[in-house]
CSV table of C-alpha atoms and ligand atoms in Angstrom, one decimal:
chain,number,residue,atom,x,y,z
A,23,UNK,CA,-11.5,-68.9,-40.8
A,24,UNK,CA,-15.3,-70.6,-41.7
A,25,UNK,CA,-15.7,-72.2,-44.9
A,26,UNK,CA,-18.5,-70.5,-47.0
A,27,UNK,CA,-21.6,-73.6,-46.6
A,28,UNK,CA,-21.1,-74.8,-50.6
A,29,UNK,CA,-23.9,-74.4,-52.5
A,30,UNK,CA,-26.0,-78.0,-53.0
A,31,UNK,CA,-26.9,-78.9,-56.3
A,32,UNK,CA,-30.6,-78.0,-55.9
A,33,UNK,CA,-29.6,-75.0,-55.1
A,34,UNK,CA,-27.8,-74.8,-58.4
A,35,UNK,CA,-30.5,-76.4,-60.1
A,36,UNK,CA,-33.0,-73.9,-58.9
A,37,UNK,CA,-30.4,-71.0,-59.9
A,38,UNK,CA,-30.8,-71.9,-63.4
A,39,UNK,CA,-34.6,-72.8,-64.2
A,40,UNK,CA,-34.6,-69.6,-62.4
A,41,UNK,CA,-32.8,-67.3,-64.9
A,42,UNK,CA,-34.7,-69.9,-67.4
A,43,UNK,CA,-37.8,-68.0,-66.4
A,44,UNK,CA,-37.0,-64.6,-66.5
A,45,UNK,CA,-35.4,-65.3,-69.7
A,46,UNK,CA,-38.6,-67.2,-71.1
A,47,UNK,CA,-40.4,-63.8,-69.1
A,48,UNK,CA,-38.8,-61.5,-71.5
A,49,UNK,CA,-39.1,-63.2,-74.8
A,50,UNK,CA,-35.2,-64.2,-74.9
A,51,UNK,CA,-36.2,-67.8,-75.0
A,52,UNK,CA,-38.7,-68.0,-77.4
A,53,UNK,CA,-38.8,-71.4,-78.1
A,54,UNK,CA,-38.7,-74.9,-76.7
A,55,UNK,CA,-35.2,-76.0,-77.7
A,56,UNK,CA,-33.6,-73.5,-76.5
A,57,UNK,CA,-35.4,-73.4,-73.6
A,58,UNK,CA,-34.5,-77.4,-72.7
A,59,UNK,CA,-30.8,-76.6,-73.6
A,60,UNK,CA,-30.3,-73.8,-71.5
A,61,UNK,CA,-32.3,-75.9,-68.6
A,62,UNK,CA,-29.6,-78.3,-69.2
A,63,UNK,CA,-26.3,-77.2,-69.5
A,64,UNK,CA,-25.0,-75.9,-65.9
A,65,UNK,CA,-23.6,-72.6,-67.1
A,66,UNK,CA,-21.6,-72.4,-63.0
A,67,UNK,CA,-19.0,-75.2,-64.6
A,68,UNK,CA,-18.1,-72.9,-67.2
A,69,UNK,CA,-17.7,-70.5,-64.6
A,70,UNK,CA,-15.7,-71.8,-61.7
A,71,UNK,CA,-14.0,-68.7,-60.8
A,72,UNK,CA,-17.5,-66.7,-59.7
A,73,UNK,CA,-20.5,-67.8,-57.0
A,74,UNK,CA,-23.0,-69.9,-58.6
A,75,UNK,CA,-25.2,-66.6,-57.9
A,76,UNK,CA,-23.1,-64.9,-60.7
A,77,UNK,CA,-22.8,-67.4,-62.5
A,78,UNK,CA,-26.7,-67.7,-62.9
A,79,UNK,CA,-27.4,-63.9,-63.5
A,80,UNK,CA,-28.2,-62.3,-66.4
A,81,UNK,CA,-25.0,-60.9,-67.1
A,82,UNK,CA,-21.9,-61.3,-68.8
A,83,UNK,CA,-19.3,-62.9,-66.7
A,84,UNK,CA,-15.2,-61.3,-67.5
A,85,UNK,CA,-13.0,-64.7,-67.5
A,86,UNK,CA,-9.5,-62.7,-69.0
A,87,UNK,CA,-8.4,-59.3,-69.2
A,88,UNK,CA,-5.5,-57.8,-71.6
A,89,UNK,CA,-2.6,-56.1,-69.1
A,90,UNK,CA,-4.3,-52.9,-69.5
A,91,UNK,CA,-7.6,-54.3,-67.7
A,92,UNK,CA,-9.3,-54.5,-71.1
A,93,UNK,CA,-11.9,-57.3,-71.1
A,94,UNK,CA,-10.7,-59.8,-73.7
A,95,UNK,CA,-12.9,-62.9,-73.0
A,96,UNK,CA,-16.0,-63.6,-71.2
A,97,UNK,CA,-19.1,-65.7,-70.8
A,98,UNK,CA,-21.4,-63.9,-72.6
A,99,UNK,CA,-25.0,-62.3,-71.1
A,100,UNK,CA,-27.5,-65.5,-71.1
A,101,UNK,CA,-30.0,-63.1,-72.8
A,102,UNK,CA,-27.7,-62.4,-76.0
A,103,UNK,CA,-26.9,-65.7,-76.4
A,104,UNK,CA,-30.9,-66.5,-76.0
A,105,UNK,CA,-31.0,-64.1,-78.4
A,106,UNK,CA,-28.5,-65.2,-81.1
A,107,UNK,CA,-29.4,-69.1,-80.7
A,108,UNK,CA,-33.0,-68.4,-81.4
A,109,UNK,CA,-31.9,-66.3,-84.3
A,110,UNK,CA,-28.8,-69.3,-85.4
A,111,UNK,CA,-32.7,-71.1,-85.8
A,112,UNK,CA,-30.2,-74.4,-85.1
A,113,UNK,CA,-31.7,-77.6,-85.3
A,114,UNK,CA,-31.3,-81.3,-84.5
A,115,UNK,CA,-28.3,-82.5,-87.2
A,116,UNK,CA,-26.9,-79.3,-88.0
A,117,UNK,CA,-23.3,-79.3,-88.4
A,118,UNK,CA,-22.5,-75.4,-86.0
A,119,UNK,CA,-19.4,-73.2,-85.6
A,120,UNK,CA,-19.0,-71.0,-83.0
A,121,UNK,CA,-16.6,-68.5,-83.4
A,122,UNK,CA,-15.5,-67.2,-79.9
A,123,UNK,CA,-15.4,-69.7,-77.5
A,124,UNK,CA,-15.3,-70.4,-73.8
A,125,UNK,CA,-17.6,-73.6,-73.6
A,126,UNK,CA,-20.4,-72.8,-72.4
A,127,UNK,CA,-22.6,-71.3,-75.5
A,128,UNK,CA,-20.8,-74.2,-77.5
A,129,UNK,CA,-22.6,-76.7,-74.9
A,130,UNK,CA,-26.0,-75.1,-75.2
A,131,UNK,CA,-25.3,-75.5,-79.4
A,132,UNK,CA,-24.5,-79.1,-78.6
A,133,UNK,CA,-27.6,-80.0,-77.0
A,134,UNK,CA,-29.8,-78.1,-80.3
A,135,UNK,CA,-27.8,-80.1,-82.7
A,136,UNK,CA,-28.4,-83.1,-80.7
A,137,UNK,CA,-26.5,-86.6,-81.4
A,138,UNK,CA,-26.8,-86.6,-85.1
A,139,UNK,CA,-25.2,-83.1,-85.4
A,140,UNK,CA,-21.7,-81.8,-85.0
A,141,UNK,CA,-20.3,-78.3,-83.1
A,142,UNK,CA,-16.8,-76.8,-83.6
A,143,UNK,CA,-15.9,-73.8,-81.9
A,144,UNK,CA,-13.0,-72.0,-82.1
A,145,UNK,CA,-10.4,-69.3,-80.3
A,146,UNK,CA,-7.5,-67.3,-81.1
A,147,UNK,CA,-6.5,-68.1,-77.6
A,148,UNK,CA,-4.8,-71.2,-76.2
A,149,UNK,CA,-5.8,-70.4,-72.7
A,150,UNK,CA,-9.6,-70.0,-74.0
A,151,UNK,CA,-9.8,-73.2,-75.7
A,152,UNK,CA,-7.5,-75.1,-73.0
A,153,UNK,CA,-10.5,-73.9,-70.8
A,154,UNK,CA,-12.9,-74.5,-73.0
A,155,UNK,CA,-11.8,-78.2,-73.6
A,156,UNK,CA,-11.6,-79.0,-70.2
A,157,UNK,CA,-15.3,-78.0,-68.8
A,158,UNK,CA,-16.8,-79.3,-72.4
A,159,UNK,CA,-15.0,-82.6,-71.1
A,160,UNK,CA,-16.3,-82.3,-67.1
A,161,UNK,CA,-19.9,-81.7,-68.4
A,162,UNK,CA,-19.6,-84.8,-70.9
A,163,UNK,CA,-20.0,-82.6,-74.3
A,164,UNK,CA,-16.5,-83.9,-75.0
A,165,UNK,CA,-18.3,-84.3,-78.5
A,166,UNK,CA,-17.8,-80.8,-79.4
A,167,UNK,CA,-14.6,-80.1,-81.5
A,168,UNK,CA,-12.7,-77.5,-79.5
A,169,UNK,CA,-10.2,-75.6,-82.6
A,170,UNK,CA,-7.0,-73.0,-81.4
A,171,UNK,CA,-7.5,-70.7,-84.6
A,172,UNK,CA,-7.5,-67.2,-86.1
A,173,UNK,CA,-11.0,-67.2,-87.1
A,174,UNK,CA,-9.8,-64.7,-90.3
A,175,UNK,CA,-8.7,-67.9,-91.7
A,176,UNK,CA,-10.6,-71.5,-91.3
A,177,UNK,CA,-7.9,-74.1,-91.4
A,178,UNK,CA,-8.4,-76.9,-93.8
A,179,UNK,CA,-10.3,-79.7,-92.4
A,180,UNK,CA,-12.4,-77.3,-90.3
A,181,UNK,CA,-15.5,-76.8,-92.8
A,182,UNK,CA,-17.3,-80.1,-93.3
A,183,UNK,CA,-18.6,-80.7,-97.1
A,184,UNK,CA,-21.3,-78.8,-98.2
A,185,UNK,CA,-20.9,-75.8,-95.0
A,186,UNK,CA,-21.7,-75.3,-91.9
A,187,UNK,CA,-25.8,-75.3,-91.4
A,188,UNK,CA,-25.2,-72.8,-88.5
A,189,UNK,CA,-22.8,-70.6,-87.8
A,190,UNK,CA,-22.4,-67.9,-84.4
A,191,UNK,CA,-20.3,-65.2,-84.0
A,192,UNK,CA,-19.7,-64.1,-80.2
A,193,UNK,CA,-17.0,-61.6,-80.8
A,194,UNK,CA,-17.3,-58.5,-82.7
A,195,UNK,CA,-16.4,-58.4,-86.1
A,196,UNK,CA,-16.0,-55.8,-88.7
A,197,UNK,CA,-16.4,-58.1,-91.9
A,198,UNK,CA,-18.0,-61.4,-92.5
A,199,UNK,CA,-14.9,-63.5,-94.0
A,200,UNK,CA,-17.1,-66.7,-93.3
A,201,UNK,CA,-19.8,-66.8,-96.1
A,202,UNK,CA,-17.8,-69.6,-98.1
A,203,UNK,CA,-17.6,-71.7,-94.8
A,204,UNK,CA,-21.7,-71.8,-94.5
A,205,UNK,CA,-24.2,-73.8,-96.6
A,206,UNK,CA,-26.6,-72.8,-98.8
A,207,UNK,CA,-29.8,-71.5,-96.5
A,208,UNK,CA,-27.3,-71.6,-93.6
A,209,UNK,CA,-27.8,-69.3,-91.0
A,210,UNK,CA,-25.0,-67.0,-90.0
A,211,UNK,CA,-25.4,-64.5,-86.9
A,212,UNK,CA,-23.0,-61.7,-86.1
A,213,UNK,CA,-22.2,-58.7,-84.4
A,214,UNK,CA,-21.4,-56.7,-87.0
A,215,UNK,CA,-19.6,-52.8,-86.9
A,216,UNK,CA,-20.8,-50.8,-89.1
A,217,UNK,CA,-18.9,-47.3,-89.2
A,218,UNK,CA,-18.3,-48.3,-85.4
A,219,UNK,CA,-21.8,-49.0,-84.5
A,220,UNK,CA,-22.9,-52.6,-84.1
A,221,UNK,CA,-25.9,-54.7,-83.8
A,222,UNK,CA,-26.1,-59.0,-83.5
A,223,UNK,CA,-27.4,-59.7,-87.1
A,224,UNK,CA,-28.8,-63.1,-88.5
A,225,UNK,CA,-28.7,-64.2,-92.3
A,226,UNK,CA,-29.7,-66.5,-94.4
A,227,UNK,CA,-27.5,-67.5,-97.2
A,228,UNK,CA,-29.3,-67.4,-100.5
A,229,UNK,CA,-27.4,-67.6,-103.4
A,230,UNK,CA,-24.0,-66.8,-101.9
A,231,UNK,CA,-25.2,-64.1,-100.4
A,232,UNK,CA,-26.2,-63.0,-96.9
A,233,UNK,CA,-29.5,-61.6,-96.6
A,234,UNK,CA,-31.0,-60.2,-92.7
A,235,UNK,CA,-34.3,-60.8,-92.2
A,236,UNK,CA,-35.1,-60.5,-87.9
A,237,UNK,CA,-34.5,-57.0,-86.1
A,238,UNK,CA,-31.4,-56.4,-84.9
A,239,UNK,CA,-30.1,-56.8,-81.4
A,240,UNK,CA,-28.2,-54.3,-79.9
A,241,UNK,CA,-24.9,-55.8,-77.9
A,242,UNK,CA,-21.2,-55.2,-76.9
A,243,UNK,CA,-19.0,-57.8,-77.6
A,244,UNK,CA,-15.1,-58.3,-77.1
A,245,UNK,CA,-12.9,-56.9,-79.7
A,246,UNK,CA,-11.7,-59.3,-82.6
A,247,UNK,CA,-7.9,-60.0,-82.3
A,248,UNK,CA,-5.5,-60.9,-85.3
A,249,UNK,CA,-5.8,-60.3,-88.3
A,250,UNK,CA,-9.7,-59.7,-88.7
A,251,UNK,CA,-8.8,-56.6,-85.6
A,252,UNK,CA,-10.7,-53.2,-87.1
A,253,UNK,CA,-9.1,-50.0,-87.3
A,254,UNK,CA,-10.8,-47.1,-86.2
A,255,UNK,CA,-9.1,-43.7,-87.7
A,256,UNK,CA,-9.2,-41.4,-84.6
A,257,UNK,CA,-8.5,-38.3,-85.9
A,258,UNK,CA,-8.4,-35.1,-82.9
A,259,UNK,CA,-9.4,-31.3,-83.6
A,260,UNK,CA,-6.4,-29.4,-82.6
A,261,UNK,CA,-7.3,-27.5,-79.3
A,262,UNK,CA,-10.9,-29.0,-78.8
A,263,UNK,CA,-11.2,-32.2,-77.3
A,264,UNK,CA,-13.1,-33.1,-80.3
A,265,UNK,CA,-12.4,-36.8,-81.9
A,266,UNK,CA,-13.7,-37.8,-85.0
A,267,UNK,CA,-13.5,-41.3,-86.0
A,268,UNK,CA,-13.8,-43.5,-89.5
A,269,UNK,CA,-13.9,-47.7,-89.2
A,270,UNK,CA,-15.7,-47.8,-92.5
A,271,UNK,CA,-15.5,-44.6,-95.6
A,272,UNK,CA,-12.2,-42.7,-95.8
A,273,UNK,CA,-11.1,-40.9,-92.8
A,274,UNK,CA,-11.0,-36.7,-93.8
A,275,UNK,CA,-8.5,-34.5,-92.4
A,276,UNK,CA,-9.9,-32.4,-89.5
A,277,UNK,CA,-7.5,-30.0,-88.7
A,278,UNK,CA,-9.3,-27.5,-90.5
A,279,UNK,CA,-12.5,-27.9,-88.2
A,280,UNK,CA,-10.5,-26.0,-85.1
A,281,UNK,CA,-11.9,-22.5,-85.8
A,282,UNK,CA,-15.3,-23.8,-87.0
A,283,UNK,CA,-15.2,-25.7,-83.6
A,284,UNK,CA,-15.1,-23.1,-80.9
A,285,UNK,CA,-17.6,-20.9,-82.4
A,286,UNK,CA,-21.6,-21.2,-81.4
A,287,UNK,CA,-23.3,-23.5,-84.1
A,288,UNK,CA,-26.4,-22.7,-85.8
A,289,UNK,CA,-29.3,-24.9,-85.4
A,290,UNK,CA,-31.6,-26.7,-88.2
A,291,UNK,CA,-34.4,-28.4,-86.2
A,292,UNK,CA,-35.9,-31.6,-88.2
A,293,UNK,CA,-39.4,-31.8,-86.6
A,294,UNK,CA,-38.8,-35.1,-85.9
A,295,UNK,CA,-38.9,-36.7,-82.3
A,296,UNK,CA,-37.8,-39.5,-80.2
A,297,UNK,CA,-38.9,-41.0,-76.8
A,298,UNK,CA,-36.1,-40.5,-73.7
A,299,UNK,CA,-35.9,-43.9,-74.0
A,300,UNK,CA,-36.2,-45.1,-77.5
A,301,UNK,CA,-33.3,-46.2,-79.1
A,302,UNK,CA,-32.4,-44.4,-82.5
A,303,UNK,CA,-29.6,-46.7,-83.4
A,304,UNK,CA,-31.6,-47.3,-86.7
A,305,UNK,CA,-31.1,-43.5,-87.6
A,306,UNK,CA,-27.5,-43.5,-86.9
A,307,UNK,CA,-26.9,-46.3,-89.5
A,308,UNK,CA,-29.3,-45.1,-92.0
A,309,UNK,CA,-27.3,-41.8,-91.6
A,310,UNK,CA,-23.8,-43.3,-91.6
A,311,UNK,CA,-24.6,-45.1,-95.4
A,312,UNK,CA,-26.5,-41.9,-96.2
A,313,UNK,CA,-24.3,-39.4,-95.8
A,314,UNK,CA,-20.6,-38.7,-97.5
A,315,UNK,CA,-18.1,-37.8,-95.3
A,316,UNK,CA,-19.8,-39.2,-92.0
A,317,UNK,CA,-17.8,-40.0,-88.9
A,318,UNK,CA,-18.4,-40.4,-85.7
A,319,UNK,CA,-17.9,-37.8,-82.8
A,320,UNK,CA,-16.6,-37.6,-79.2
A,321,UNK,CA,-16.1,-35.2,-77.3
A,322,UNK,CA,-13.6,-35.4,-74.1
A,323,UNK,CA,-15.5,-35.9,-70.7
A,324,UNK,CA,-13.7,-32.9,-68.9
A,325,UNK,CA,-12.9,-31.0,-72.2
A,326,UNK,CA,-16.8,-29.4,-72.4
A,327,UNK,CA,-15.6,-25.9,-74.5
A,328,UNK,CA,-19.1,-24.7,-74.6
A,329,UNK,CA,-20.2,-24.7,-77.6
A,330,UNK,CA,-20.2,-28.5,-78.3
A,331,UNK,CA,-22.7,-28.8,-75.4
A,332,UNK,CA,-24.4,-31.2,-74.2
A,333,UNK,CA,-21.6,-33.5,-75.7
A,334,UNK,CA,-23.0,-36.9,-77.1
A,335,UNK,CA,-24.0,-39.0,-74.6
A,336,UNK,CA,-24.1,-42.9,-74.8
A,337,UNK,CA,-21.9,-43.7,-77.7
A,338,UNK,CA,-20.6,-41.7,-80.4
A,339,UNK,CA,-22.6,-39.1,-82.4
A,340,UNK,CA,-23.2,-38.5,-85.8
A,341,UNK,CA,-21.1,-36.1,-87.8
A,342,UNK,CA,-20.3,-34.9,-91.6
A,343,UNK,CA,-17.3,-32.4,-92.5
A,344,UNK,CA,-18.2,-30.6,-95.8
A,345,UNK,CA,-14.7,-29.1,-95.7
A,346,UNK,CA,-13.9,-26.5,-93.3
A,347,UNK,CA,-17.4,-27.0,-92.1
A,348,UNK,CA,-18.6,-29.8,-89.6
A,349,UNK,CA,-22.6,-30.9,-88.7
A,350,UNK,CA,-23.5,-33.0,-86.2
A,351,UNK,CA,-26.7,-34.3,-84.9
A,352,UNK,CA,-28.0,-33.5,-81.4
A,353,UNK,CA,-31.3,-34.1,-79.3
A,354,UNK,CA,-33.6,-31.0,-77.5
A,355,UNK,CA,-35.9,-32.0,-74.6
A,356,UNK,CA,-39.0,-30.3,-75.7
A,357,UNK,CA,-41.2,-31.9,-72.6
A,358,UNK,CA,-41.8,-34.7,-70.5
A,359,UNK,CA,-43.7,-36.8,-72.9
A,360,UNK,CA,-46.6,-39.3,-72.5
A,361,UNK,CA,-44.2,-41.2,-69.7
A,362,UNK,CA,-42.5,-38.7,-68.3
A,363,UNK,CA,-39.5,-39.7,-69.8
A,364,UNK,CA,-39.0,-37.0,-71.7
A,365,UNK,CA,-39.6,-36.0,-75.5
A,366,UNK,CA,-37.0,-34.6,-78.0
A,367,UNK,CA,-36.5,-33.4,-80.9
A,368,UNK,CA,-33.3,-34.1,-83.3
A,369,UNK,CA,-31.6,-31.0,-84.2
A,370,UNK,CA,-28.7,-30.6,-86.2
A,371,UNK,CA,-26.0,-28.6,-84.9
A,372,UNK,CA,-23.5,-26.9,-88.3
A,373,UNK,CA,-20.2,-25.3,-87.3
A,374,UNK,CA,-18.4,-23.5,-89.8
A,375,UNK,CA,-19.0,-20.7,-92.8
A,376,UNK,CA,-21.0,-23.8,-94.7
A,377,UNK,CA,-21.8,-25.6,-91.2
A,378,UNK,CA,-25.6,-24.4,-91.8
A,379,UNK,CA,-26.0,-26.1,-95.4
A,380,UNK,CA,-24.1,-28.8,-94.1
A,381,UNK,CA,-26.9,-29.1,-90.8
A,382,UNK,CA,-29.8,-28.9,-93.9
A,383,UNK,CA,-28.3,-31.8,-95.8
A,384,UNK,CA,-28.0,-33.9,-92.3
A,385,UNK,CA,-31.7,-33.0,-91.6
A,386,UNK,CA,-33.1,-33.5,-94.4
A,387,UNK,CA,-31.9,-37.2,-94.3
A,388,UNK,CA,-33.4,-37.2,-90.9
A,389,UNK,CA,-36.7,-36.4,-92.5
A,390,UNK,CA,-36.1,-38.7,-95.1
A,391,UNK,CA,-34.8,-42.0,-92.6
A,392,UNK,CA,-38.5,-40.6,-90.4
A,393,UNK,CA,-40.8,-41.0,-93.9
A,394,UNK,CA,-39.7,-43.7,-95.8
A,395,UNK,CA,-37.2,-46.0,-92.5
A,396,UNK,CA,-38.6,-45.8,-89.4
A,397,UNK,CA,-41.8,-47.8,-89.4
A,398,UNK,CA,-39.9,-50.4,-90.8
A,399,UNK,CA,-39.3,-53.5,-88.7
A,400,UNK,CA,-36.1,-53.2,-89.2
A,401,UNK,CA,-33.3,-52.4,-91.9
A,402,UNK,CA,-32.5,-55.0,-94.5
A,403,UNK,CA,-28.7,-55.6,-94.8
A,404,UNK,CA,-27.4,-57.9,-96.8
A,405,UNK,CA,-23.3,-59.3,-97.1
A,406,UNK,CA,-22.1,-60.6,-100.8
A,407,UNK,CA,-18.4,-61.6,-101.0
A,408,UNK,CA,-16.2,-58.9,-102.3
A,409,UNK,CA,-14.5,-61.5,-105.2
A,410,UNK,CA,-18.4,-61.5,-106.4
A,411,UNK,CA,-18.7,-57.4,-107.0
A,412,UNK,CA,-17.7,-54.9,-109.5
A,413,UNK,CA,-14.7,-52.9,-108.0
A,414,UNK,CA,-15.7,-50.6,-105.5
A,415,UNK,CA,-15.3,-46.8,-107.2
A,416,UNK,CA,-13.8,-44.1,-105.3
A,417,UNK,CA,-16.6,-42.1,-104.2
A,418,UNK,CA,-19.4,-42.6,-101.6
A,419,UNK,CA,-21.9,-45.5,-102.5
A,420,UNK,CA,-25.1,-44.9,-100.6
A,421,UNK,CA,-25.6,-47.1,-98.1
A,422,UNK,CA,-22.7,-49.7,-99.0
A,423,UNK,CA,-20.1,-50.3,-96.8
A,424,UNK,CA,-16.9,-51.8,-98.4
A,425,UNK,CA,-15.6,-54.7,-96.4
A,426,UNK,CA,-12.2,-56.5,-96.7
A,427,UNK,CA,-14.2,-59.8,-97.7
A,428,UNK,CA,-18.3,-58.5,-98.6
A,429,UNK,CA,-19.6,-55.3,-99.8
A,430,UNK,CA,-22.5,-54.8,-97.4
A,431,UNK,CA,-25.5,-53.2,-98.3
A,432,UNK,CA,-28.2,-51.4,-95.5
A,433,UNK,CA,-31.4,-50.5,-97.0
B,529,SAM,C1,-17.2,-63.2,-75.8
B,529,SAM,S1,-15.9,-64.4,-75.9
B,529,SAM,C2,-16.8,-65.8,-76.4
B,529,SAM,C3,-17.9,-66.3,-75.5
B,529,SAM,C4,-18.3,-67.7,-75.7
B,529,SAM,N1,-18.9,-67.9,-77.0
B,529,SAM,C5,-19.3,-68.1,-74.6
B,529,SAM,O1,-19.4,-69.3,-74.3
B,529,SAM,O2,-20.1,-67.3,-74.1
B,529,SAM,C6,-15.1,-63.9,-77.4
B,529,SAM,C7,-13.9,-64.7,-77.7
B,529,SAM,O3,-13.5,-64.4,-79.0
B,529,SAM,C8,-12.1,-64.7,-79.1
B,529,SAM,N2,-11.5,-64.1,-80.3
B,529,SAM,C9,-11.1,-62.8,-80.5
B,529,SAM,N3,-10.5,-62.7,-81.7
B,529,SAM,C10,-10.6,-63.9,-82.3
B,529,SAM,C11,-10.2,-64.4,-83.6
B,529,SAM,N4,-9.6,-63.6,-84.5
B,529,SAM,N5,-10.4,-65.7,-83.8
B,529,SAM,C12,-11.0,-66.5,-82.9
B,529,SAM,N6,-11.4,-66.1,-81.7
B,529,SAM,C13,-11.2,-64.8,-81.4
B,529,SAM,C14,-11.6,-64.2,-77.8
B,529,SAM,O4,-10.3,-64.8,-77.4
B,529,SAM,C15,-12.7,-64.5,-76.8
B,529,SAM,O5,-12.5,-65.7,-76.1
C-alpha cells in the first residue's frame, strides 16, 4: 500500500487565502477583520477527519451524525459564517458567545476580539466540546472558554457583568431565550424559525429589545437539541399524502380537508410575478404573520394524486384552512423571461366549497406583500422578552409570532 504524499504546509496555506478570495470575490468577507481572521485560523485542524481540499471548500463539513444518519454537528459553510461574523459586527475587546460549537468559528471570533476580549462557546454535547477543547488548544486559542451546556439555560458564571457585546448562534433555534445574556447595543445573530422557515438574523439590542436591521441570510443549520428542541405539529390528510405542519400558530385539525383534497382546485391568479430564480422567502413569511390559520404544506414525493400538481418544490408551501376548505399558493411559468430562466406568476390554488374565497383572501395578501413589502430591503423583525408583554390573546395577531421567551414581531 503507498502513503498519500501529505500535503505541505504551503500547500495548506495556499488552500485557505484561496477560499479567502473567493469569499472576499462574493462579498462574504466584507471587511478587513474578518478577512485577517479567517486568513489566520487553519480551519483543516478543526477538521482532521477530511483532506485539507475539503476542509478548505466552501462547504459545510458533517463531524457527527445521530443513529439514524441525521447530521447533528458540523463545521459550518465558511460563507455563512462570513456572513454571520460580519453581521456579529465583533470588535477588538468584545466579550462573544458562541452558541454551537466545534472550534473553529470560536477561533475565527477569538482573533476579532483580539487579546483584550473574551469568547465562550458552548455545546450540549460532551464529544463536541471535548473536540472543541482540544484543537482550540493545538492551534494555541486555549484562551477561549470552551462550556458543556444546554444553551436553553446559561449557567451562572457564564454571562460576564453587564452582557455579552456579541453573541452567535450556529444552530437553529426557534426562540431567542438569550436577550438577558447580551448587553445593551449588543449584537445577537441567529437562525431563527419562523412558522418553519428560517433565515440568519442580526439585532441590535435597544432597550431590551431586539431590533433587525441587515437582510436576512438564508441558511440550514443543525436542529437545536434539549430543551429549546421545536415542535413541528405534522398533521396528515387522510388518503392524500398531504402534510400540513404548525411550529408557530395553533395547529387545525385537517381531517376534514380529505374530500376538498382530491377534487380539481380553482385558480385565483395575483398578477404578480417572480424570476425562476428569485427567492420569495420574503413572501412566505409576510404571508405566514398575515394570514390566520397558515401552515405549511407537503406533499409525498410518490403520492402525486393529481390534483395537488406540481407539488411544492424546494421547501414547504404556503397554506390556509378556512374550515373544510384549504388554499395554497402555487407558481405558473408564463415564459422564459429576460434570462431564460423562466417567469411566473403566483397563483393561488382553493380546494373546497369555500376553497375559492379562501384563494381571494391568500391573493389579495400577495398583492398586498407586492405593494407595500417587496421593495423593501428587507423585513424588520424585532424580539422583546415575553415577561415584558401583555399576555398573548387567543386569536391571530398579525404578524406576531408567540415565542416561549419573546413575542416576535415581522413587519
Ligand atoms: C453547526 S454546529 C456548530 C458549528 C460551529 N459553530 C462551527 O465552528 O462551525 C451546531 C452545534 O449546536 C449544538 N447544539 C444543539 N443543540 C444545542 C443546545 N441546546 N445547546 C447547545 N448546543 C447545542 C450541536 O451539538 C452542534 O454541535
Amino acid at each position: 500500500m503507498t502513503t498519500p504524499p501529505a500535503t505541505k504546509v504551503s500547500d495548506v496555506s495556499e488552500l485557505r487565502h484561496q477560499l479567502v478570495e473567493q469569499l472576499r470575490a462574493d462579498n462574504h468577507i466584507r471587511t478587513a477583520a474578518v478577512e485577517r481572521a479567517f486568513r489566520t485560523v487553519p480551519r483543516h485542524v478543526f477538521a482532521p477527519d477530511v483532506a485539507v481540499e475539503a476542509a478548505y471548500a466552501n462547504d459545510i463539513i458533517p463531524t457527527r451524525h445521530a443513529p439514524d444518519g441525521r447530521v447533528i454537528s458540523s463545521v459550518s459553510a465558511p460563507w455563512l459564517q462570513a456572513d454571520m461574523l460580519e453581521a456579529a459586527r465583533i470588535r477588538p475587546g468584545h466579550r462573544g458567545l458562541e452558541i454551537g460549537s466545534g472550534g473553529y468559528n470560536a477561533a475565527l471570533m477569538a482573533e476579532l476580539v483580539g487579546p483584550a476580549g473574551h469568547v465562550t462557546t458552548l455545546d450540549i454535547d460532551p464529544a463536541v466540546t471535548d473536540r472543541a477543547t482540544r484543537f482550540l488548544t493545538e492551534t494555541g486559542y486555549d484562551r477561549v472558554r470552551v462550556v458543556t451546556t444546554d444553551a436553553e439555560h446559561l449557567p451562572a458564571g457564564v454571562v460576564p457583568d453587564g452582557g455579552f457585546d456579541a453573541i452567535v448562534v450556529t444552530v437553529d433555534t426557534w426562540d431567542l431565550p438569550w436577550i438577558d445574556a447580551l448587553t445593551e447595543g449588543g449584537r445577537l445573530i441567529a437562525p431563527l424559525r419562523l412558522h418553519g422557515y428560517h433565515w440568519a438574523i442580526g439585532f441590535t439590542k435597544d432597550e431590551g429589545t431586539l431590533h433587525s436591521d441587515e437582510p436576512l441570510i438564508v441558511c440550514g443549520f443543525v436542529a437545536m437539541q434539549g430543551d429549546g428542541a421545536w415542535q413541528t405539529n405534522r398533521r396528515t390528510v387522510p388518503g392524500t399524502g398531504v402534510h400540513l405542519s404548525w411550529e408557530d400558530g395553533t395547529p387545525l385539525s385537517v381531517d376534514q380537508l380529505a374530500s376538498a383534497l382530491t377534487r380539481e382546485p380553482t385558480v385565483t391568479r395575483t398578477h404578480v410575478t417572480v424570476g425562476g430564480q428569485e427567492p420569495f422567502d420574503a413572501l412566505t413569511l409576510y404571508l405566514a404573520g398575515a394570514l390566520p390559520g397558515f401552515c405549511r404544506l407537503e406533499v409525498d414525493p410518490d403520492g402525486d394524486n393529481g390534483v395537488l400538481n406540481p407539488p411544492p418544490r424546494h421547501w414547504p408551501g404556503a397554506a390556509i384552512i378556512r374550515g373544510a376548505s384549504l388554499a395554497r399558493l402555487a407558481t405558473e411559468r408564463i415564459c422564459d423571461g429576460d434570462d431564460g430562466k423562466g417567469l411566473y406568476e403566483f397563483v393561488v390554488h382553493g380546494h373546497g366549497a369555500q376553497g375559492h374565497v379562501a384563494a381571494q383572501e391568500m391573493a389579495e395578501q400577495v398583492r398586498h406583500w407586492q405593494r407595500n413589502h417587496r421593495g423593501a430591503r428587507c423585513p424588520l423583525i424585532t424580539a422583546r422578552p415575553t415577561a415584558d408583554c401583555a399576555p398573548a390573546g387567543t386569536g391571530h395577531e398579525p404578524h406576531v409570532f408567540a415565542k416561549k421567551h419573546t413575542r416576535i414581531t415581522v413587519d
